[in-house]
mmCIF file of C-alpha atoms and ligand atoms in Angstrom:
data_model
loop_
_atom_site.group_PDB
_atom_site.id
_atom_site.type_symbol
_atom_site.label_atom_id
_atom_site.label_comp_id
_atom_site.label_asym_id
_atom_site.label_seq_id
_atom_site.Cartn_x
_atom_site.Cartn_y
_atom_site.Cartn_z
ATOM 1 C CA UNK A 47 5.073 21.640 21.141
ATOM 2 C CA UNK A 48 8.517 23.090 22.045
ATOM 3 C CA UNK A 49 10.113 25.428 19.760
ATOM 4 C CA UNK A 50 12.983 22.385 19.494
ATOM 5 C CA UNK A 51 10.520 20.225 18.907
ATOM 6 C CA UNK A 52 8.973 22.113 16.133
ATOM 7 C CA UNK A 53 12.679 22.449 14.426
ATOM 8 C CA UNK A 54 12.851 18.456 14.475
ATOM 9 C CA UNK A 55 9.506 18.238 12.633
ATOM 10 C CA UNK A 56 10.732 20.581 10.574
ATOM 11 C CA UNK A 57 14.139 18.413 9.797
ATOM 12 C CA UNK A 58 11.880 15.345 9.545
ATOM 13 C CA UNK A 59 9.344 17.063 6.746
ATOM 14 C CA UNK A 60 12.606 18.241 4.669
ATOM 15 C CA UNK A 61 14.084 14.735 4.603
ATOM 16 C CA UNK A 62 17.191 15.812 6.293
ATOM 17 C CA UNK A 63 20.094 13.565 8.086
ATOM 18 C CA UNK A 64 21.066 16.301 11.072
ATOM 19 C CA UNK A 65 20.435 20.184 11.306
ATOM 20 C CA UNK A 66 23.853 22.183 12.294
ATOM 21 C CA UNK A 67 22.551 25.138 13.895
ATOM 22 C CA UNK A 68 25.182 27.843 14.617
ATOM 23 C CA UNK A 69 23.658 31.676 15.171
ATOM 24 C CA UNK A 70 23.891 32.200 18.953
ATOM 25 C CA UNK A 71 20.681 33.551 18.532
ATOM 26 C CA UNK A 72 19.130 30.737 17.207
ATOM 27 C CA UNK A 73 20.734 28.197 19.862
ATOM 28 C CA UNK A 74 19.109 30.702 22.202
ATOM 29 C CA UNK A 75 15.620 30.958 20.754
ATOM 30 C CA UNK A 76 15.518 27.142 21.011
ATOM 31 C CA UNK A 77 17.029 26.053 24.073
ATOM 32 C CA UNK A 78 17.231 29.319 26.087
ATOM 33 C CA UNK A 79 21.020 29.136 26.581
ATOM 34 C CA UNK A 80 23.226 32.407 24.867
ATOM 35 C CA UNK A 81 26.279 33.050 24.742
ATOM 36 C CA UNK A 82 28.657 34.608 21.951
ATOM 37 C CA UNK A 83 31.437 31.670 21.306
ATOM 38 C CA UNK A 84 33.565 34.395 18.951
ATOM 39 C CA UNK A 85 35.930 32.687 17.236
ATOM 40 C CA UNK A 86 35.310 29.299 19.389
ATOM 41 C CA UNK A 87 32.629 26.750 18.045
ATOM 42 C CA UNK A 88 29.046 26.234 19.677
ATOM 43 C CA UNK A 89 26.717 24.596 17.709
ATOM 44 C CA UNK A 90 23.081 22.805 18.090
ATOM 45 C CA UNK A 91 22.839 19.010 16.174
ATOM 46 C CA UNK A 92 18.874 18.322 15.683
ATOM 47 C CA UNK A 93 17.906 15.002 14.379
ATOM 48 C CA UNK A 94 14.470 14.111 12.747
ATOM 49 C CA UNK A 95 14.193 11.209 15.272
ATOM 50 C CA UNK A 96 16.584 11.341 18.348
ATOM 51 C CA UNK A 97 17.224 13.572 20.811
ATOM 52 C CA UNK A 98 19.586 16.798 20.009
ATOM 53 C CA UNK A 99 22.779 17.819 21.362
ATOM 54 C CA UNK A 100 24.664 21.161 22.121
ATOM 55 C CA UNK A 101 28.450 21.232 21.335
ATOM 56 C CA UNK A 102 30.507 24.018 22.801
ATOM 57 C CA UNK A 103 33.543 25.321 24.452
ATOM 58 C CA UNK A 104 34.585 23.335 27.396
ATOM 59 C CA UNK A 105 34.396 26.497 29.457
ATOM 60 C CA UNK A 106 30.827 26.982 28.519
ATOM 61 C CA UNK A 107 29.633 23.352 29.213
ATOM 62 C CA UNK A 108 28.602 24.409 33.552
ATOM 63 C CA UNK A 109 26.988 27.642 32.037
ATOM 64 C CA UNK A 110 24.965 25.437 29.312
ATOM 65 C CA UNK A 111 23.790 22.714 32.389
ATOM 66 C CA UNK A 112 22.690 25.568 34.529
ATOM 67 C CA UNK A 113 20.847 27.215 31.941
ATOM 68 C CA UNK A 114 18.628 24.532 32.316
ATOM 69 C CA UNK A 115 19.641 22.314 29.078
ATOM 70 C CA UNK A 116 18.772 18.832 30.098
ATOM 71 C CA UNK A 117 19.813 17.198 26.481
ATOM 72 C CA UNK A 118 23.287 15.910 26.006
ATOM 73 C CA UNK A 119 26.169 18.989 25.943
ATOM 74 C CA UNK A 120 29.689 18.325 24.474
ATOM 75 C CA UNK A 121 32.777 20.609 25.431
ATOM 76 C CA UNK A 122 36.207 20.724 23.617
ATOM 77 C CA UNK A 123 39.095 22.084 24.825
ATOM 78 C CA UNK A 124 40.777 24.540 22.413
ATOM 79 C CA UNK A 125 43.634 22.787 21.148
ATOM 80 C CA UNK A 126 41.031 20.288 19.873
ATOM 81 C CA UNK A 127 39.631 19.882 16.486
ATOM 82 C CA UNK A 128 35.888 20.688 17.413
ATOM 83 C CA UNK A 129 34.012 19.069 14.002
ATOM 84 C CA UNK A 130 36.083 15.656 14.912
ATOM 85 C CA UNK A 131 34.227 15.453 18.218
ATOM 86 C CA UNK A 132 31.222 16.333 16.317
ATOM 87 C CA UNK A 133 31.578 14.242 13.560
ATOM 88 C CA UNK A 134 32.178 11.710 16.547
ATOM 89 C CA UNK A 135 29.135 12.016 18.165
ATOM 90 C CA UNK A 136 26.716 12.224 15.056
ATOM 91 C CA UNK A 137 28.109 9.171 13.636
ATOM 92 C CA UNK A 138 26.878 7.358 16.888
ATOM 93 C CA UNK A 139 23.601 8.814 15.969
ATOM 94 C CA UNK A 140 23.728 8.539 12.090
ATOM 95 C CA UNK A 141 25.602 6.557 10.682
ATOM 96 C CA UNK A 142 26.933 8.449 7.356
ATOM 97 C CA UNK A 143 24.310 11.838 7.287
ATOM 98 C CA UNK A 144 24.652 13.133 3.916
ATOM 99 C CA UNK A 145 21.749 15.842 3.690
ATOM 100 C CA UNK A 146 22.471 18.618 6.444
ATOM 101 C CA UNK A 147 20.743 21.093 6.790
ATOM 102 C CA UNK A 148 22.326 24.681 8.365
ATOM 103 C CA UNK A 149 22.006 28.252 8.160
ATOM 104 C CA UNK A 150 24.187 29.020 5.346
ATOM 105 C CA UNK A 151 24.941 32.466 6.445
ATOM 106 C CA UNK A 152 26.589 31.764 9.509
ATOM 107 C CA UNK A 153 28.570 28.945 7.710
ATOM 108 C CA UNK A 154 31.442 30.783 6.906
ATOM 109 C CA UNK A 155 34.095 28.553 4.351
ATOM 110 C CA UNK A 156 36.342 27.657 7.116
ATOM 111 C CA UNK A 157 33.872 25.989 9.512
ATOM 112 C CA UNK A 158 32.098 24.711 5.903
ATOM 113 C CA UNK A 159 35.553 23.089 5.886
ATOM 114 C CA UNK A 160 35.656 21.952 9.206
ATOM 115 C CA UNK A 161 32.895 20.120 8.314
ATOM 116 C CA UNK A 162 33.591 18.851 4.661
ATOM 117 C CA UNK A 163 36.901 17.488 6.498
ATOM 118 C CA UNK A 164 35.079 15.103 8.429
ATOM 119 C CA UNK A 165 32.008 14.008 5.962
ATOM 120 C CA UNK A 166 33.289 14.444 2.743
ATOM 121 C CA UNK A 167 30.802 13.026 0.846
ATOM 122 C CA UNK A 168 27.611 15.166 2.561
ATOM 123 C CA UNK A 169 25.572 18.209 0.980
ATOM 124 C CA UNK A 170 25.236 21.207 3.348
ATOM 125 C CA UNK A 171 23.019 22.941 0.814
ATOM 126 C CA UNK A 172 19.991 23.142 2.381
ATOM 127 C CA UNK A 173 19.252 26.575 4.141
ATOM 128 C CA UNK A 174 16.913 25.939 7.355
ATOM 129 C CA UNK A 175 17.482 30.353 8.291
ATOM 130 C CA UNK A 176 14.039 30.806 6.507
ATOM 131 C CA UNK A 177 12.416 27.718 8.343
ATOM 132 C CA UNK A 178 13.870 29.578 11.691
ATOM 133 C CA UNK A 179 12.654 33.296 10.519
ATOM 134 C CA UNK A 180 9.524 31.640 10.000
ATOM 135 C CA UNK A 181 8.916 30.311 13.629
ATOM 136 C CA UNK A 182 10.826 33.768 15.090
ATOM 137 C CA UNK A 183 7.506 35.608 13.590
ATOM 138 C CA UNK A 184 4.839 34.968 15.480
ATOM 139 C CA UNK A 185 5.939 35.065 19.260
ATOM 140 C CA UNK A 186 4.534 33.082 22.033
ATOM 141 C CA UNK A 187 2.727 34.707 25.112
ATOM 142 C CA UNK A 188 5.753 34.335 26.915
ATOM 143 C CA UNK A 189 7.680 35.741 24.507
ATOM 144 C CA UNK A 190 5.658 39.051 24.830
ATOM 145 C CA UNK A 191 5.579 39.401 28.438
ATOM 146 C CA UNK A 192 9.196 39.471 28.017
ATOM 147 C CA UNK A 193 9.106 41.982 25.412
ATOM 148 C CA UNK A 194 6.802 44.275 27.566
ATOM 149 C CA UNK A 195 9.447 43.895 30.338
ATOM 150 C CA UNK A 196 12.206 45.048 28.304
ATOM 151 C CA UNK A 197 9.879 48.089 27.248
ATOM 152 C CA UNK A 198 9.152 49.064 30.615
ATOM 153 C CA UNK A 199 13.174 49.191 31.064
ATOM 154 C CA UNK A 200 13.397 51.469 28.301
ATOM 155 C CA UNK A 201 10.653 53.780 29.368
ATOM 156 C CA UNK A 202 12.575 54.071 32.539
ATOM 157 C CA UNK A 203 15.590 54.806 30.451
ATOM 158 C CA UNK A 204 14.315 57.461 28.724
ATOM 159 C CA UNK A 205 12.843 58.804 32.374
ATOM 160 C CA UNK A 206 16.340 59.417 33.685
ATOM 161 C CA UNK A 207 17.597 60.308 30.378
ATOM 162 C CA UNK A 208 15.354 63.301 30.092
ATOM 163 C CA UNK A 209 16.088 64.282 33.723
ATOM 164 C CA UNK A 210 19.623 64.948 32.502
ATOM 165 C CA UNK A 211 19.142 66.467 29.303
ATOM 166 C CA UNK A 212 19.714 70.452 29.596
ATOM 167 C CA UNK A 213 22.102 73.410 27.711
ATOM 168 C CA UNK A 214 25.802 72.571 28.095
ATOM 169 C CA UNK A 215 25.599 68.733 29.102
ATOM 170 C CA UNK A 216 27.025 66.560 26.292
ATOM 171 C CA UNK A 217 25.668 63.618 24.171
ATOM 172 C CA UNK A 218 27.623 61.287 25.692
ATOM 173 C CA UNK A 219 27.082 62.195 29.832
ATOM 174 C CA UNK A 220 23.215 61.917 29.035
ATOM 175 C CA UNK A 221 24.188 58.208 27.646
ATOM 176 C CA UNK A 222 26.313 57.463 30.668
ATOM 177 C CA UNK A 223 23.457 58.726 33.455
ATOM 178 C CA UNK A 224 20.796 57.036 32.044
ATOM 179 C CA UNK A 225 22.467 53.701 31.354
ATOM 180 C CA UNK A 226 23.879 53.793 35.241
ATOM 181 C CA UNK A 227 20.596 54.052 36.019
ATOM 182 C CA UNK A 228 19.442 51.246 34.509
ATOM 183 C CA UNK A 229 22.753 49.129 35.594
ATOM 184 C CA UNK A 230 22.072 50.319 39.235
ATOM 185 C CA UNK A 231 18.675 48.063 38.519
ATOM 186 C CA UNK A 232 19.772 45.339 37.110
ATOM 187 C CA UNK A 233 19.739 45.789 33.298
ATOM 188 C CA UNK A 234 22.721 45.433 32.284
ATOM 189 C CA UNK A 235 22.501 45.124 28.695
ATOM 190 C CA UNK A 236 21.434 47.376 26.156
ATOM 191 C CA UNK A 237 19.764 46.103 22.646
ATOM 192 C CA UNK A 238 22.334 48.101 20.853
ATOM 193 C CA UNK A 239 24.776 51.611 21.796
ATOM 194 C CA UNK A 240 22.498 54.019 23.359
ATOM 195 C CA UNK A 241 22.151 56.756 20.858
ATOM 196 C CA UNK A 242 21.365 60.320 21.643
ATOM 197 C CA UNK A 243 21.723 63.037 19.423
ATOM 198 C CA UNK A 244 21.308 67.142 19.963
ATOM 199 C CA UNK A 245 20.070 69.318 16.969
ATOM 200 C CA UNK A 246 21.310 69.203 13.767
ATOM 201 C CA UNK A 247 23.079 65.978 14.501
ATOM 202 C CA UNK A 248 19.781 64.126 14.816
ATOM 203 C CA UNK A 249 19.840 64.613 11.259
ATOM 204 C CA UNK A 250 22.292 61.452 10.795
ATOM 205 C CA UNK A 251 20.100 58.723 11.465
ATOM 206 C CA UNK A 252 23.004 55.966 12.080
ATOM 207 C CA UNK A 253 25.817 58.757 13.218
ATOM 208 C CA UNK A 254 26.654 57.829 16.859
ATOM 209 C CA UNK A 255 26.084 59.602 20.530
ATOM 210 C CA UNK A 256 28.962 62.163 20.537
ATOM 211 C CA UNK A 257 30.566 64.912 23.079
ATOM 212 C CA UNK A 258 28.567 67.464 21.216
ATOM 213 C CA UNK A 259 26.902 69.438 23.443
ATOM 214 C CA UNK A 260 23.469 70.168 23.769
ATOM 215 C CA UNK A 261 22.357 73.735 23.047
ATOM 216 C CA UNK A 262 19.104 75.634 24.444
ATOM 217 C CA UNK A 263 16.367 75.716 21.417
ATOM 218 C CA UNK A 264 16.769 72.521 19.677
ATOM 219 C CA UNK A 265 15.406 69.279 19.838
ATOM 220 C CA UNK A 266 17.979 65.831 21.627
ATOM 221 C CA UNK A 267 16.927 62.694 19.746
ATOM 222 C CA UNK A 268 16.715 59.727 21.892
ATOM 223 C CA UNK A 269 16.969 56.060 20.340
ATOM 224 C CA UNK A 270 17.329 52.992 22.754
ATOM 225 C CA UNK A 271 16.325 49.716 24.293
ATOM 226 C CA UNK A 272 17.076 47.442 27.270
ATOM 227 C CA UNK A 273 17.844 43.493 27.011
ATOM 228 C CA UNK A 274 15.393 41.544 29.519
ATOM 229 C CA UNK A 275 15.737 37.301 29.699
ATOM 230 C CA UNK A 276 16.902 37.481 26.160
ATOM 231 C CA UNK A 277 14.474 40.091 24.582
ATOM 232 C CA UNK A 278 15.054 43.065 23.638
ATOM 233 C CA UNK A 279 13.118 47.028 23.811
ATOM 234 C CA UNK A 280 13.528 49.431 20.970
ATOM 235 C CA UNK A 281 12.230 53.250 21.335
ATOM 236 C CA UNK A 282 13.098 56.719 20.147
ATOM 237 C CA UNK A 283 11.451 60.075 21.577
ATOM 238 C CA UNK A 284 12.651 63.385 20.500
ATOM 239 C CA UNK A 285 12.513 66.452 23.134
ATOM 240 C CA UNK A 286 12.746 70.208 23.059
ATOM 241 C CA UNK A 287 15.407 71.787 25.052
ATOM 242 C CA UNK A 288 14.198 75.486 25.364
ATOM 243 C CA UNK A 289 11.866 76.833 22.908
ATOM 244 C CA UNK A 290 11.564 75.094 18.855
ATOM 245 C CA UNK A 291 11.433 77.288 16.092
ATOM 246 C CA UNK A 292 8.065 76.841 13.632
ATOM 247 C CA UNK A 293 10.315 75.018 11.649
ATOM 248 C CA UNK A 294 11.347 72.433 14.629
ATOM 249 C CA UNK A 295 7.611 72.174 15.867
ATOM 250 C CA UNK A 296 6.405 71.612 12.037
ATOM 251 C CA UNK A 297 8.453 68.305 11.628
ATOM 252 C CA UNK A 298 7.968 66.805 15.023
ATOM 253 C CA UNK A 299 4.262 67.493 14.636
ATOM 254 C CA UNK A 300 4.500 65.329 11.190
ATOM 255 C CA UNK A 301 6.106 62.761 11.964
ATOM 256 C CA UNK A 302 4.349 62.472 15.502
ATOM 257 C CA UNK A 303 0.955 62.075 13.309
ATOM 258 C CA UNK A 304 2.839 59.693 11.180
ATOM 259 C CA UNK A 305 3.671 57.454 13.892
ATOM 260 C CA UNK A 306 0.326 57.474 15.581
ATOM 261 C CA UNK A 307 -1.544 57.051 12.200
ATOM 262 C CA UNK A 308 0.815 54.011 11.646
ATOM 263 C CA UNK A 309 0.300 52.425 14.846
ATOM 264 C CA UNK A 310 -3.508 53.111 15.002
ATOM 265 C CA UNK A 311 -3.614 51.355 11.827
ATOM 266 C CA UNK A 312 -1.677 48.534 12.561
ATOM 267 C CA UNK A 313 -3.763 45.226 12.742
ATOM 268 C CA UNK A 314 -4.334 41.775 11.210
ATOM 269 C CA UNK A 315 -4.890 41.712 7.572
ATOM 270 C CA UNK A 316 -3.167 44.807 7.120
ATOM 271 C CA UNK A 317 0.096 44.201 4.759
ATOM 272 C CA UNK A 318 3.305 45.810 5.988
ATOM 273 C CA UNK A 319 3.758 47.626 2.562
ATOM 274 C CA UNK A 320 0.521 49.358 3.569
ATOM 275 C CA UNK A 321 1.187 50.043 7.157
ATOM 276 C CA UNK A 322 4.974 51.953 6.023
ATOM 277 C CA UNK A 323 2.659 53.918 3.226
ATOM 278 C CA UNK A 324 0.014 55.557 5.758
ATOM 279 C CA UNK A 325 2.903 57.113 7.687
ATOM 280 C CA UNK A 326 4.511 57.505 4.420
ATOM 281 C CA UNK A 327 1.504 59.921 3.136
ATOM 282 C CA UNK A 328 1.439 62.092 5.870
ATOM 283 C CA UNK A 329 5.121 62.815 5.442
ATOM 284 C CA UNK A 330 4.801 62.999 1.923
ATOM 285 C CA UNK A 331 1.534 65.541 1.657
ATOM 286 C CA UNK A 332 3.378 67.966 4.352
ATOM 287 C CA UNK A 333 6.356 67.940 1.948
ATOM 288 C CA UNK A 334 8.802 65.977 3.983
ATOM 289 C CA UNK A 335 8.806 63.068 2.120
ATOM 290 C CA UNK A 336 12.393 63.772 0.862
ATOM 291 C CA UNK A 337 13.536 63.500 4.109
ATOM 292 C CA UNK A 338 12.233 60.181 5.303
ATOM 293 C CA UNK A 339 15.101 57.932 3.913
ATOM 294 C CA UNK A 340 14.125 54.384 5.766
ATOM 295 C CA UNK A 341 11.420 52.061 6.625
ATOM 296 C CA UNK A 342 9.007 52.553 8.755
ATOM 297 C CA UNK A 343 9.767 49.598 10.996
ATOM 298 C CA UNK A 344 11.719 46.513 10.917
ATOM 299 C CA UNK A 345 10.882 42.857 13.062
ATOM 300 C CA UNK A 346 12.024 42.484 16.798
ATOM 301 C CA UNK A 347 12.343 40.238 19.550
ATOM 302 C CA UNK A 348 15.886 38.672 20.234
ATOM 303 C CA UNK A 349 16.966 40.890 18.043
ATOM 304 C CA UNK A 350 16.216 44.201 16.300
ATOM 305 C CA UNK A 351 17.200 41.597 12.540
ATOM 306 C CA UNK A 352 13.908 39.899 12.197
ATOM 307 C CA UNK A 353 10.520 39.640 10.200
ATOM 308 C CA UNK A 354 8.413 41.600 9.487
ATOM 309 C CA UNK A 355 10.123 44.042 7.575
ATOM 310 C CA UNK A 356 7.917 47.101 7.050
ATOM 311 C CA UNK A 357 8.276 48.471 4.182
ATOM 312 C CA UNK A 358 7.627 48.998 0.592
ATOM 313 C CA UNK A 359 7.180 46.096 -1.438
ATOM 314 C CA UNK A 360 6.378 43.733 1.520
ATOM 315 C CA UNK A 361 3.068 42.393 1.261
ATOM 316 C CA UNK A 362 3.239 40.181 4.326
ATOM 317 C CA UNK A 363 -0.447 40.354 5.956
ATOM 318 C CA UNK A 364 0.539 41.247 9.490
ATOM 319 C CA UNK A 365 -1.021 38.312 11.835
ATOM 320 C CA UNK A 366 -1.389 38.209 15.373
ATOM 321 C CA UNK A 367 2.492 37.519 17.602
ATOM 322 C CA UNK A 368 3.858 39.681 14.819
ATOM 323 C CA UNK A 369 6.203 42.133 16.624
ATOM 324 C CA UNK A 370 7.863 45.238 14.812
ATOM 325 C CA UNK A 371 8.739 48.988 14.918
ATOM 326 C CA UNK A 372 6.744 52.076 13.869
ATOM 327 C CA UNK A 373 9.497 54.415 13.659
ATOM 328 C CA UNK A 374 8.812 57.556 10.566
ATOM 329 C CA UNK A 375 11.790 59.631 11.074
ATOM 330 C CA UNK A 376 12.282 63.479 9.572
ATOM 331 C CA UNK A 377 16.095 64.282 8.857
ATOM 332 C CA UNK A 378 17.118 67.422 7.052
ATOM 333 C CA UNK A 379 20.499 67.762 6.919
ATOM 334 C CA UNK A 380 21.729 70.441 8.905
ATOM 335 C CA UNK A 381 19.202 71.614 10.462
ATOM 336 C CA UNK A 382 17.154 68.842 12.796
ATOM 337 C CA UNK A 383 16.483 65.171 12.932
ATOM 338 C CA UNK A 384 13.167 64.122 14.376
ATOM 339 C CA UNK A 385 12.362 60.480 15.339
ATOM 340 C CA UNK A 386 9.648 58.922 17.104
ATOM 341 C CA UNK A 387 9.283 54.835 17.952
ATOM 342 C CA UNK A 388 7.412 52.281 19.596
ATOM 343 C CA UNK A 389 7.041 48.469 18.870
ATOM 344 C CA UNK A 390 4.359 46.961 19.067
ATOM 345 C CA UNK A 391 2.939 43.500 18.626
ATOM 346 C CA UNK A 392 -0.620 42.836 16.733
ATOM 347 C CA UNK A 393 -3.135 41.696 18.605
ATOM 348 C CA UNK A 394 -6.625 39.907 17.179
ATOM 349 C CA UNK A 395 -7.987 43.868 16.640
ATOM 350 C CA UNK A 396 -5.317 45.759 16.636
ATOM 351 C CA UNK A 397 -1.814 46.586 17.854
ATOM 352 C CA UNK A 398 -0.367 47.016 21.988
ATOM 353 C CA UNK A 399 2.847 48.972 22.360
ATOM 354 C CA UNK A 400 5.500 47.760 24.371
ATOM 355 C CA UNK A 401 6.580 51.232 25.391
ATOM 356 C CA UNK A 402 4.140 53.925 26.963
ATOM 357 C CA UNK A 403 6.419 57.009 27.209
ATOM 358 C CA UNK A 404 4.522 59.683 26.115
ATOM 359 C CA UNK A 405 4.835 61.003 22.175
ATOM 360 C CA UNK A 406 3.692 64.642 23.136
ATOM 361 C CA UNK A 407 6.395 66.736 22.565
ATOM 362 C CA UNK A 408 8.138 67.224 25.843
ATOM 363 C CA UNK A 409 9.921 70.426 26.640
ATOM 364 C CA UNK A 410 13.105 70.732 28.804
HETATM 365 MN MN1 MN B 510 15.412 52.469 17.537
HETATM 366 MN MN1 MN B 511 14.137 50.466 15.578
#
């Protein structure tokens, strides 16, 4: 069964009218068409028993057709009021829906009013984002031959990103060389701004890629991924530029045996709250523990947003498909930030990264 096809059981089971389906992501995980409409509407209509349709800007209607959408596709033009085209074209389906379903966070009150113009008397209370989450979960074959493509993009990323790393270059032309590189290839998305972060600055887990730059003796954190058909690649290595202090080498030891204790234990019937406490406990019992202030991992595939969250408190049994982070990060502030990451998906005995650059600490 088709991902679409398993929405519209979905809409059929839940005694719904018509599905309104907005997130660009979403419209992308089910019909394998993207694009960002900003401020412009695009929207996926799912009916329990007729075929769906895409609405969308006129200028994205060719884009939609040659993405290989064989369904119906609607454009407006933008002087036109885009929910009375839609209203006109799910009245020919249905003749006065009154249970939608939608994903109420990306309903914001205007298009809520858009809609509420044109069918006054519906309900659009009915959330179908955890019906979607659900199905994002477990990802298809396909899906994860994807997801090891992406990761062999980032591996080369962080190739030619190590190749420029040394004393006196800055944050930011490390950034620049490696993601020319991958450009030069072909990739031309990244998952998310390329960080990379020399010595004490590591220590800022969400601070950004500056014009610091980098020093001899201290460790250049490296966080990135690639886009590939859609899917994305998340890693972080850490390097030594010169020689590491005791200090340095104690917390990228830790959280290196964090990371592989986490993913050697990752594996079906494992819960995710159990998975982020073995890296937890090694970074607790060397003393650290202060200074591991996240998650171990969070869900990816589209995006680097989805299930499973692992963490504390989760007690999701991770299941084969499931695709997430191990990521057990050491940041003390002002002195160093270490970081190391690879996602993985479970398999039926176990877990397969989809990055392979080596963890050993590398020295520049
Ligand atoms: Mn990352
Ligand atoms: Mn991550």
């Amino acid at each position: 069964m088709t991902k679409l096809a398993q929405l519209q059981a979905a809409v059929a089971k839940q005694g719904l009218d018509v599905a309104y389906l907005s997130d660009p992501m979403t419209i992308n995980y089910l019909t394998g068409f993207y694009s960002d409409p900003v401020e412009r509407t695009l929207a996926l209509l799912v009916f329990p028993d007729q075929d769906p349709f895409l609405f969308a800007p006129a200028l994205e209607v060719e884009a939609i057709k040659e993405s290989g959408w064989t369904k119906p596709v609607y454009g407006y033009l933008d002087h036109e009021n885009p929910y009375a085209l839609i209203a006109a074209q799910v009245k020919q389906r249905v003749a006065n829906p009154q249970k939608w379903g939608a994903e109420l966070g990306y309903l914001t009150v205007a298009r809520l009013r858009g809609l509420t113009d044109q069918f006054p008397t519906a309900h659009f209370d009915v959330d179908l984002t955890p019906v979607i989450e659900q199905m994002r979960l477990i990802k298809s074959a396909d899906e994860i031959a994807k997801l090891d493509e992406a990761g062999k993009w980032a591996d080369f990323a962080f190739e030619v990103g190590f190749q420029a790393v040394k004393a006196g270059v800055s944050e930011q032309a490390v950034v620049a060389e490696l993601e020319y590189a991958l450009k030069k290839k072909g990739i031309m998305a990244m998952s998310f701004d390329t960080l990379v972060q020399a010595g004490a600055h590591a220590a800022e887990p969400h601070g950004a890629t500056s014009e610091r730059k980098i020093k001899e003796n201290e460790m250049v954190l490296f966080d990135l991924g690639t886009v590939y058909q859609g899917y994305i690649s998340d890693a972080s290595r850490t390097v030594a530029v010169g020689k590491l202090n005791a200090k340095q080498q104690e917390i990228y030891d830790v959280c290196l045996e964090a990371q592989l204790k986490a993913q050697a234990a990752a594996k079906p019937g494992i819960t995710a709250a159990e998975l982020d406490k073995v890296a937890r406990d090694v970074i607790d019992q060397a003393g650290y523990g202060e200074y591991f202030i996240h998650r171990l991992g969070h869900g990816m595939g589209m995006s680097e947003h989805e299930f499973p969250s692992i963490m504390e408190g989760n007690d999701l049994v991770l299941e084969p498909g499931m695709c997430f982070s191990i990521e057990p990060g050491i940041y003390i502030p002002g002195v160093a930030g270490v970081r190391i990451e690879d996602c993985v998906h479970i398999t039926e005995d176990g877990c397969q990264p989809f990055t392979h650059t080596s963890k050993e600490l590398r020295t520049l």
